[in-house]
Short mmCIF file of C-alpha atoms in Angstrom, two decimals:
data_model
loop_
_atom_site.label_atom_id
_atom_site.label_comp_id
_atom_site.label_asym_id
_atom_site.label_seq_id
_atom_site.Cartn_x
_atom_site.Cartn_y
_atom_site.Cartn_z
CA UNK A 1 266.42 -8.22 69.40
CA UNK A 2 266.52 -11.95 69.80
CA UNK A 3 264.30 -14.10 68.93
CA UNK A 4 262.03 -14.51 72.14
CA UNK A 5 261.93 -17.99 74.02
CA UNK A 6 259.02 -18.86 75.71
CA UNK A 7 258.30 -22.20 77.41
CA UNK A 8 254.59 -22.41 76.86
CA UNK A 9 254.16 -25.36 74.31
CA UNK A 10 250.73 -24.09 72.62
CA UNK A 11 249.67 -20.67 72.19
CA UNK A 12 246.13 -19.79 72.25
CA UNK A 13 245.16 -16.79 69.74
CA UNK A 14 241.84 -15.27 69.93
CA UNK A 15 240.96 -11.96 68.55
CA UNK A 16 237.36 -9.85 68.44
CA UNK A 17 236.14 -8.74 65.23
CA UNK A 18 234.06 -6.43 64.17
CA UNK A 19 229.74 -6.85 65.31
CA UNK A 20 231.20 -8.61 68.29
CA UNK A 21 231.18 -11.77 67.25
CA UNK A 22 234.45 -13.90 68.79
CA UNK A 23 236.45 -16.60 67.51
CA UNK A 24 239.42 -18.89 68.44
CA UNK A 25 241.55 -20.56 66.78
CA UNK A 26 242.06 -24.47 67.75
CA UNK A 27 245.54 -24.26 66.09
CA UNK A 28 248.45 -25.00 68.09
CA UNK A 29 252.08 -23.75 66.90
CA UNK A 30 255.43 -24.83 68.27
CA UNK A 31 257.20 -22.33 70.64
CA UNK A 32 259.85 -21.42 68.08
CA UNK A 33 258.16 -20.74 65.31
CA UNK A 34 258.26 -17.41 63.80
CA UNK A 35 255.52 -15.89 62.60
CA UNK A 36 256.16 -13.41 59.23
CA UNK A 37 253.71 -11.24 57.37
CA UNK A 38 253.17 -12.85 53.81
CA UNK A 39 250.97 -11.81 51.23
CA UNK A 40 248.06 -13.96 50.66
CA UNK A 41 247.92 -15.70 46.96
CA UNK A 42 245.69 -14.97 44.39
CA UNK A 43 242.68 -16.76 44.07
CA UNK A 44 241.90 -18.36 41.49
CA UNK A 45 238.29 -19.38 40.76
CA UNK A 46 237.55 -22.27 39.58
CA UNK A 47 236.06 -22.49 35.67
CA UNK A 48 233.42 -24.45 37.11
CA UNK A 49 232.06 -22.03 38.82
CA UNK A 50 228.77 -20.33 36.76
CA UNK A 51 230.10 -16.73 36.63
CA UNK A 52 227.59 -14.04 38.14
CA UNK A 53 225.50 -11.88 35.55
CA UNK A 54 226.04 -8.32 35.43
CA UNK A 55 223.34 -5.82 35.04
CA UNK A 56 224.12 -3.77 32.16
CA UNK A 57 223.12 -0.38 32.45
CA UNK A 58 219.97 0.58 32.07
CA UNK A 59 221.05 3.61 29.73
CA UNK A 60 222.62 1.35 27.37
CA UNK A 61 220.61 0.13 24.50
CA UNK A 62 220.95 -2.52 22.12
CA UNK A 63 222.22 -1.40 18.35
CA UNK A 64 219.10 -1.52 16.17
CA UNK A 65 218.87 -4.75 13.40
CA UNK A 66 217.40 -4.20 10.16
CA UNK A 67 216.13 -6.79 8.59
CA UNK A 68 216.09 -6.36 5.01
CA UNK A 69 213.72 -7.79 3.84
CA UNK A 70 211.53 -7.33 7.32
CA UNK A 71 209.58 -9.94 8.72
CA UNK A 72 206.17 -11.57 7.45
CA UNK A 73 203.20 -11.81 9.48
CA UNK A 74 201.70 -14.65 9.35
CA UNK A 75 198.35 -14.90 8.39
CA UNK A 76 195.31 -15.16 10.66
CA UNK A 77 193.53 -18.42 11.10
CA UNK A 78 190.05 -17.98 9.52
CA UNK A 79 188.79 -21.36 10.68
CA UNK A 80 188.39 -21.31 14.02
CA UNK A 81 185.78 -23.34 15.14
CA UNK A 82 182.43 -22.07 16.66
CA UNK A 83 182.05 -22.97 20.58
CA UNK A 84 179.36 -25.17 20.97
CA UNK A 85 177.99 -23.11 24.08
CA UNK A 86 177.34 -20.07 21.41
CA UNK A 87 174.49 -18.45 22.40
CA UNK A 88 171.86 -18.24 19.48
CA UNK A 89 171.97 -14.28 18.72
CA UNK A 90 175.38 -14.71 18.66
CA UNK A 91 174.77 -17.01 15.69
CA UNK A 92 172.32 -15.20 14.30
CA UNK A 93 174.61 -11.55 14.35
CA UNK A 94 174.37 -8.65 11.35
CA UNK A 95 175.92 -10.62 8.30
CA UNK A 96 177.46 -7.55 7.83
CA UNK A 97 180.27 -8.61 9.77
CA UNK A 98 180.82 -12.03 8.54
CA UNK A 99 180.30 -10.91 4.53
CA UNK A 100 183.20 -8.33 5.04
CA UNK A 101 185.32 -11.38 6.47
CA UNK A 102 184.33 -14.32 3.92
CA UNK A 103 183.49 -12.27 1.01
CA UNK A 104 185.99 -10.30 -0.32
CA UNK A 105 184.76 -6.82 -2.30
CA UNK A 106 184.64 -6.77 -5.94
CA UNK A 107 188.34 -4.78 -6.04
CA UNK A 108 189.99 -7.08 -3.47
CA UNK A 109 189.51 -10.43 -6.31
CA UNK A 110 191.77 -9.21 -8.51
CA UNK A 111 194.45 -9.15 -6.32
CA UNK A 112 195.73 -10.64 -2.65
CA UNK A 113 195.29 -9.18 0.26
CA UNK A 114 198.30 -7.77 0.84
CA UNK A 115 198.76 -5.93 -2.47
CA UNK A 116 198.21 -2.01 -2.46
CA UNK A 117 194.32 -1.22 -2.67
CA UNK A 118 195.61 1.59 -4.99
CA UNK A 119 196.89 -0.88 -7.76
CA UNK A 120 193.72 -3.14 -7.41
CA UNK A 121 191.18 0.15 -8.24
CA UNK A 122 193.72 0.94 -11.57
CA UNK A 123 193.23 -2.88 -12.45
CA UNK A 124 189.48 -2.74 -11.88
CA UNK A 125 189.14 0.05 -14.00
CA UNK A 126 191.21 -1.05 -16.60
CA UNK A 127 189.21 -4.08 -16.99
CA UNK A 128 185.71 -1.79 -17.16
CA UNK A 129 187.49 -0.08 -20.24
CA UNK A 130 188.43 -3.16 -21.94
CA UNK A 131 184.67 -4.65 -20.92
CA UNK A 132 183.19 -1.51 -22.85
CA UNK A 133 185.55 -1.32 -25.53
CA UNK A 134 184.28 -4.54 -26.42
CA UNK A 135 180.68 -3.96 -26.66
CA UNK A 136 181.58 -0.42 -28.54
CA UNK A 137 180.69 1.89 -26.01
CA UNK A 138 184.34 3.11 -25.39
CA UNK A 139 186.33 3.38 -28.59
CA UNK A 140 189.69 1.73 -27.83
CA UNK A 141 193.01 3.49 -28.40
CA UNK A 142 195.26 3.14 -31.12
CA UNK A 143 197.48 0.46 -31.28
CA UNK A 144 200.58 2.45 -32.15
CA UNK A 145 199.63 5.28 -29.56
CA UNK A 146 202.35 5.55 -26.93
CA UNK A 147 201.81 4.58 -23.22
CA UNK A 148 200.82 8.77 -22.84
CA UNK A 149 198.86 8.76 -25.91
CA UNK A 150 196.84 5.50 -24.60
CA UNK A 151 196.39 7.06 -20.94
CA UNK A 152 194.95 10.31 -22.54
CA UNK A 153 192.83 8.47 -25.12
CA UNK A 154 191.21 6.80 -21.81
CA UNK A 155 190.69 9.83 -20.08
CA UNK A 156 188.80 11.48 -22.95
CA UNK A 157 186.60 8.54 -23.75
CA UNK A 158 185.75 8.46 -19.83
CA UNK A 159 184.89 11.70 -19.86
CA UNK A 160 182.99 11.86 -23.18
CA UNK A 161 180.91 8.81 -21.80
CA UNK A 162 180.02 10.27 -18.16
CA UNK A 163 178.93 13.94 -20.12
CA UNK A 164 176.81 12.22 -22.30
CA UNK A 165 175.37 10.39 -19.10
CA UNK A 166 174.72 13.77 -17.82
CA UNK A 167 173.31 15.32 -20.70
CA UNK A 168 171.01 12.14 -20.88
CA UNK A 169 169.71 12.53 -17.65
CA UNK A 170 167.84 16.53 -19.09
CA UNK A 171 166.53 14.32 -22.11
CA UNK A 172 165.06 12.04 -19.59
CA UNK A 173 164.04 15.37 -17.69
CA UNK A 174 161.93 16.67 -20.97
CA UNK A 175 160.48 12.83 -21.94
CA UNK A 176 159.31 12.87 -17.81
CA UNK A 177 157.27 16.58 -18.45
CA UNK A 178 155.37 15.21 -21.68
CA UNK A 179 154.66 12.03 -19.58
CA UNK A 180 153.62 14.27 -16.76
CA UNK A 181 151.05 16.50 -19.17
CA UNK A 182 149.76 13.79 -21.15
CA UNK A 183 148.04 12.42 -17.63
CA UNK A 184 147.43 15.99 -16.37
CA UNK A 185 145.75 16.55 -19.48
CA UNK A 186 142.85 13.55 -19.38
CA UNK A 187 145.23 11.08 -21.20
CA UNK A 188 146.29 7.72 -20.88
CA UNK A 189 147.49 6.18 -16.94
CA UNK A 190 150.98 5.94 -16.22
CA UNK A 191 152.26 2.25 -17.17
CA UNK A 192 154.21 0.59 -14.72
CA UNK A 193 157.19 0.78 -16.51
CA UNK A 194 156.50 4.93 -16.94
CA UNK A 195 156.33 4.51 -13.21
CA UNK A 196 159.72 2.99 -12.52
CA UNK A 197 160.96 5.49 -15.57
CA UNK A 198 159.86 8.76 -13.46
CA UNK A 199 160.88 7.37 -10.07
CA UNK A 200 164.54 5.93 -11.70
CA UNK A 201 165.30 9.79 -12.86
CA UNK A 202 164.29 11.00 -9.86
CA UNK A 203 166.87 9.18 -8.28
CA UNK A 204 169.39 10.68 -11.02
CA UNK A 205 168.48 14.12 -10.61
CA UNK A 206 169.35 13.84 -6.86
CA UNK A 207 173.13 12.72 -7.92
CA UNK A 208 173.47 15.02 -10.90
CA UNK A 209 174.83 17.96 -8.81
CA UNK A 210 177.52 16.12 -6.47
CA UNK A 211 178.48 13.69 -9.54
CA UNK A 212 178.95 16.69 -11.94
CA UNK A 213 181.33 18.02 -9.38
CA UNK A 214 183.44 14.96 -9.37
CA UNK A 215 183.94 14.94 -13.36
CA UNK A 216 184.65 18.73 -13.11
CA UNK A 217 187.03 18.55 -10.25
CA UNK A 218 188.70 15.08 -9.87
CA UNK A 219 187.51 13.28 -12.25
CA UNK A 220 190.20 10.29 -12.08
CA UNK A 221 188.69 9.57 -8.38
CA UNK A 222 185.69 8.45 -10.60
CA UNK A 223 186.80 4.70 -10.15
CA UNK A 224 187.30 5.55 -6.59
CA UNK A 225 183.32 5.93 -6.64
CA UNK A 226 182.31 3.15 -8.40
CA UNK A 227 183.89 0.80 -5.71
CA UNK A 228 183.45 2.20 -2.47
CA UNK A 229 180.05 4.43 -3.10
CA UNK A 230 178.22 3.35 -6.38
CA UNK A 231 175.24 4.80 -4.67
CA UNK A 232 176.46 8.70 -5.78
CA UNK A 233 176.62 7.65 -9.41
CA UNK A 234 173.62 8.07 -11.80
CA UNK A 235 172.03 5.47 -13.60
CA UNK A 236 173.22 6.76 -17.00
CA UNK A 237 177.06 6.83 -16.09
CA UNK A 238 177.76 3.35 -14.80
CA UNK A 239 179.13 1.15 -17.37
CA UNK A 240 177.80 -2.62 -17.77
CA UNK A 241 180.63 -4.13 -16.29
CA UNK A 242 179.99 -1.72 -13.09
CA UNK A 243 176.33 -2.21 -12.58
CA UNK A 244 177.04 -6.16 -12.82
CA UNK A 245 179.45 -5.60 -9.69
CA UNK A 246 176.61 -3.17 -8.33
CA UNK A 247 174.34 -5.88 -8.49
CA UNK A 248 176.23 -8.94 -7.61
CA UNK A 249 177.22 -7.14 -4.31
CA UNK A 250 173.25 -6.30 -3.93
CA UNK A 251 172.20 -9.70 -4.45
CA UNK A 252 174.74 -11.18 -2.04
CA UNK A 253 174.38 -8.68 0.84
CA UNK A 254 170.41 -9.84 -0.21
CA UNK A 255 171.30 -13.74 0.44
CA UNK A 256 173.41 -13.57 3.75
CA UNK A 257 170.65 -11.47 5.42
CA UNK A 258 167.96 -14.10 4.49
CA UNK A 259 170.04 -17.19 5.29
CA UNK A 260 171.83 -15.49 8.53
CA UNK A 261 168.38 -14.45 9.55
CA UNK A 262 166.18 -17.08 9.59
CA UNK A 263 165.56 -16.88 13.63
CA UNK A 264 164.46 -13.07 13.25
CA UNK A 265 161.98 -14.16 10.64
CA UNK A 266 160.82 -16.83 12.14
CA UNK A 267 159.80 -14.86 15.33
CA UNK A 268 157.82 -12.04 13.37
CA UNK A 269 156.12 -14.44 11.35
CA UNK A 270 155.09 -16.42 14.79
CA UNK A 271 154.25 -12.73 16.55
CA UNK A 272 151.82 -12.31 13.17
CA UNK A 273 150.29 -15.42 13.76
CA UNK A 274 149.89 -15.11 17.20
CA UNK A 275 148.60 -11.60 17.64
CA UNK A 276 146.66 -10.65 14.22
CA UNK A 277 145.91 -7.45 15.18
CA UNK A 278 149.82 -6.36 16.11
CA UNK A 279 150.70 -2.94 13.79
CA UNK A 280 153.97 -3.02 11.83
CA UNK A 281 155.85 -1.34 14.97
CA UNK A 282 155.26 -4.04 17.65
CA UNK A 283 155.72 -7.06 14.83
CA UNK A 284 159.42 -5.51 14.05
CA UNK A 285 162.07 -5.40 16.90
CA UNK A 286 165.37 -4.19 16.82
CA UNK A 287 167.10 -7.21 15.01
CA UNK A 288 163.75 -7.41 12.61
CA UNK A 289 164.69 -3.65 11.68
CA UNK A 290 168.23 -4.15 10.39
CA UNK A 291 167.34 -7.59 9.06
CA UNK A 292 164.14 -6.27 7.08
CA UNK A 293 166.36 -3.16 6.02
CA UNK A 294 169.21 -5.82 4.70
CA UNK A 295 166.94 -8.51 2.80
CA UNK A 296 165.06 -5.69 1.01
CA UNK A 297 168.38 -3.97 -0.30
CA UNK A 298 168.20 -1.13 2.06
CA UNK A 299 170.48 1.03 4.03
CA UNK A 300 170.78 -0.70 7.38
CA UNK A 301 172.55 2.59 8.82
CA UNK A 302 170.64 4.96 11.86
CA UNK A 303 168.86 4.68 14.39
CA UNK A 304 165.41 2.10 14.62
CA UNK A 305 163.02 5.48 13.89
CA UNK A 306 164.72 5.66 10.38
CA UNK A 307 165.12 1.90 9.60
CA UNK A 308 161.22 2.04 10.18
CA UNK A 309 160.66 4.78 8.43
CA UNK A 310 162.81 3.62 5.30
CA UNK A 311 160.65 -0.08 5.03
CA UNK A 312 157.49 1.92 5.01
CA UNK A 313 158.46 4.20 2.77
CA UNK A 314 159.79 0.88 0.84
CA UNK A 315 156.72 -1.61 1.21
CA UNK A 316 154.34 1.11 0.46
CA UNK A 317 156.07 1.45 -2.68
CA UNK A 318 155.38 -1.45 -3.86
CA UNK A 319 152.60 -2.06 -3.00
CA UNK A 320 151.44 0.54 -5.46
CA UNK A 321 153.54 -1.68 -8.09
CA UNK A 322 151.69 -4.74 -7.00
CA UNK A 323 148.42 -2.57 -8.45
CA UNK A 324 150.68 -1.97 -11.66
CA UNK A 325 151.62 -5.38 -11.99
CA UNK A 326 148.58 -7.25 -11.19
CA UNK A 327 146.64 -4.96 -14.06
CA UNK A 328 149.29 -5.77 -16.27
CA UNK A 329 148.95 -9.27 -16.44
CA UNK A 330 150.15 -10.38 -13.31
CA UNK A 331 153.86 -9.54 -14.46
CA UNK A 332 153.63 -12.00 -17.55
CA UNK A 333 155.09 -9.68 -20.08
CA UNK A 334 158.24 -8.89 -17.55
CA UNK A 335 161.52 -9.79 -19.13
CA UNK A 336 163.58 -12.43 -17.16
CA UNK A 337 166.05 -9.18 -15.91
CA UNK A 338 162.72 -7.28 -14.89
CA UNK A 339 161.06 -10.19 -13.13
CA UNK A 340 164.67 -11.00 -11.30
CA UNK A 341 164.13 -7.17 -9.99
CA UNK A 342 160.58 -7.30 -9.30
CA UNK A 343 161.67 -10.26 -7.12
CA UNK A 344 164.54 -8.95 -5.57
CA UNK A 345 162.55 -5.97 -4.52
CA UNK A 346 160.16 -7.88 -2.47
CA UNK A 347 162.92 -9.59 -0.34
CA UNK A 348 163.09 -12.69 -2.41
CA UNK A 349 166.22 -14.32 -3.29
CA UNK A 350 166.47 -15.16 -6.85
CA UNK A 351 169.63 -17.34 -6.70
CA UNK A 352 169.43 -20.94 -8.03
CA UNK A 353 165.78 -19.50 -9.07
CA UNK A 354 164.49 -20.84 -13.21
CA UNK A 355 162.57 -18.39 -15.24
CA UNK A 356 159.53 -20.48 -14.44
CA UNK A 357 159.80 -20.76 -10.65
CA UNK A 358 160.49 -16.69 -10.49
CA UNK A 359 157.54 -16.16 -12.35
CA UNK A 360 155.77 -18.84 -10.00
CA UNK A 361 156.87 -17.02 -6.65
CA UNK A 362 155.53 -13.88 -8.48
CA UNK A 363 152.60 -15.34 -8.63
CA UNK A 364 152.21 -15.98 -5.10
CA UNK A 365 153.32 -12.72 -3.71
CA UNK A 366 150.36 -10.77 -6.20
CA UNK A 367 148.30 -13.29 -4.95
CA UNK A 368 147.88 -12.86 -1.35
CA UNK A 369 148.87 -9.05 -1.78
CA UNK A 370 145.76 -8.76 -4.01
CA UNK A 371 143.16 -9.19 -1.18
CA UNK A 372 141.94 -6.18 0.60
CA UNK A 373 143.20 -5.16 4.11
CA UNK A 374 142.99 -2.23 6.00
CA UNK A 375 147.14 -2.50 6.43
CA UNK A 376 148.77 -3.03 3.37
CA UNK A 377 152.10 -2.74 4.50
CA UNK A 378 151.69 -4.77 7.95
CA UNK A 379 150.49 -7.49 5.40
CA UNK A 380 153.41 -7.42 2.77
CA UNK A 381 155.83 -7.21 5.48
CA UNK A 382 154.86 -10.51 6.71
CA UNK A 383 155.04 -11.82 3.31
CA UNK A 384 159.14 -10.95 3.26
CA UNK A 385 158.91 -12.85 6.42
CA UNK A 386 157.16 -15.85 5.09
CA UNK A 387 159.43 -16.14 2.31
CA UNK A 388 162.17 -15.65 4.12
CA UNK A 389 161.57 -18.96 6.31
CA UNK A 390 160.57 -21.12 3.05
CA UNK A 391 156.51 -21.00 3.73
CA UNK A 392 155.58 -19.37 0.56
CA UNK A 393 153.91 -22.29 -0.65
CA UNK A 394 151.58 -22.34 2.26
CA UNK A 395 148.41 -19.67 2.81
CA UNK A 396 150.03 -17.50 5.62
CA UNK A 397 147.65 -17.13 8.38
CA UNK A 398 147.88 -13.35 8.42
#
């Protein structure tokens, strides 16, 4: 077929797509062109173009890194600063809290805090046994005994040492009987410090049974105990270097409650003044209860009923040893390590305390305690109070 003449100059194209939308094409081709079916070129994007990001699929995962060593934490800031709009029993929370955050536990000095709590109780008892060896109560091991020989040698002088603690504990038994018939039978009084003697092995006799378990079953969880719960061990097993921990714990848990709890104190001692007649129960709140339970070296665990219930039992306590003392001498003849623990027993802190000003604040509290009053307790619970907020030197208007 021949190519196809036509006379028309332009040729008007116009086609209908899909959706019905219309277009036409303004271009205008000669008569005798001929039109041929071509392939359209490739396109070719430009490298300028961003390229579109794909999705990956959601099933694949990312290959797992290692890092060898792994990452460090850092560590937590421990200063942050106090907002000023702090309401005051915020400030004036349990110092429980804030001693377990800016006092580290006896254990937790030797090491950081990082290190394994396991290797810090080895090097805490390692140092007790050197601390006794030294004053002769453990007999060191040889010095040509292998690292065995030395680890056995330990084990038998710790266990020779905590038997004869228990074995001491039935002398004390008999010594408490003759003490016992000797008053049953017309004699002299019990002394105050025949007293503290009969009430201290009372205490013992209560933690022979679970403590004689321990040495019989386990008895390398011993240092275990004397770290977390020195309260199970007996008097007669604790080495010197242990009770010193004991005590320096005691006597700080002592100071944070009387310095963190000033406002608490404060407030009882006003509700004394102000309403004389007030019984124990009204004069201590909540917040009196745990702070009265802290300052006097109590438990500060259960509910208000047994916080109450554990001062009175306390207070009442002493003040049958503020009778003792007062006939013997108003506590003259106390050693400086017995007056620091008459003191400490009363809810005074003896910290930054000189022999003479201990025996001064002695004084003071046998003083006003020696004065007759139908509520004994009531009275010498104000007096922790009074201390407390820095008044002993004035006449408390109780």
């Amino acid at each position: 077929m021949t190519r196809a003449t036509c006379r028309s100059r332009h040729i008007y194209l116009s086609a209908r797509v899909l959706e019905g939308t219309s277009w036409r094409t303004t271009a205008r081709y000669p008569s005798d062109s001929r039109f041929l079916s071509t392939n359209p070129p490739p396109i070719v994007e430009s490298s300028s173009k961003e390229v579109p990001h794909v999705v990956p699929n959601s099933s694949t995962r990312k290959a797992k890194v290692e890092l060898r060593p792994g990452p460090v934490k850092p560590p937590k800031a421990t200063s942050d600063a106090t907002p000023a709009s702090a309401s005051p029993s915020s400030s004036s929370s349990s110092p429980e809290q804030s001693s377990a955050t800016s006092h580290p536990s006896a254990g937790s000095s030797h090491s950081g805090g990082s290190a394994n709590p396991v290797h810090t109780v080895i090097e805490v008892a390692k140092e007790d046994y050197q601390e006794a060896s030294k004053h002769g109560i453990l007999a060191p091991p040889p010095p040509n005994a292998s690292w065995a020989g030395k680890l056995f040698h330990q084990a038998k002088e710790l266990f020779k040492f905590y038997w004869n603690g228990v074995k001491l504990i039935n002398t004390h038994r008999k010594r408490v009987r003759d003490i016992n018939a000797r008053v049953k039978a017309g004699g002299a009084p019990l002394s105050r410090w025949e007293t503290r003697f009969i009430a201290n092995y009372k205490r013992d006799a209560l933690k022979l049974i679970p403590f004689a378990l321990i040495i019989i079953i386990a008895e390398e969880a011993i240092p275990l105990v004397v770290i977390y719960t020195p309260f199970l061990l007996p008097s007669t097993c604790l080495l010197p270097s242990q009770k010193e921990r004991i005590d320096a714990k005691r006597r700080e848990k002592q100071r944070s409650f009387a310095e963190l709890m000033q406002p608490v104190f404060e407030g009882v001692h006003s509700r004394a003044v102000s309403q004389p007649d007030a019984s124990l129960d009204v004069l201590l709140d909540k917040s009196a209860l745990i702070s009265y339970n802290g300052v006097l070296s109590l438990s500060t665990f259960g509910p208000p009923p047994m916080r109450l219930r554990r001062i009175k039992k306390h207070l009442r306590a002493i003040a049958a040893d503020d009778v003792l003392l007062f006939r013997e001498n108003a506590g003259e003849r106390l050693s400086v390590d017995e007056l620091r623990e008459a003191l400490e027993e009363r809810g005074i802190v003896t910290e930054g305390l000189s022999t003479d000003a201990m025996r001064e604040r002695l004084r003071w509290w046998l003083t006003h305690t020696s004065e007759s009053t139908a509520d004994p307790i009531r009275k010498r619970a104000v007096l922790v109070a009074t201390n407390a907020i820095g008044k002993h030197d004035a006449v408390p208007e109780i």
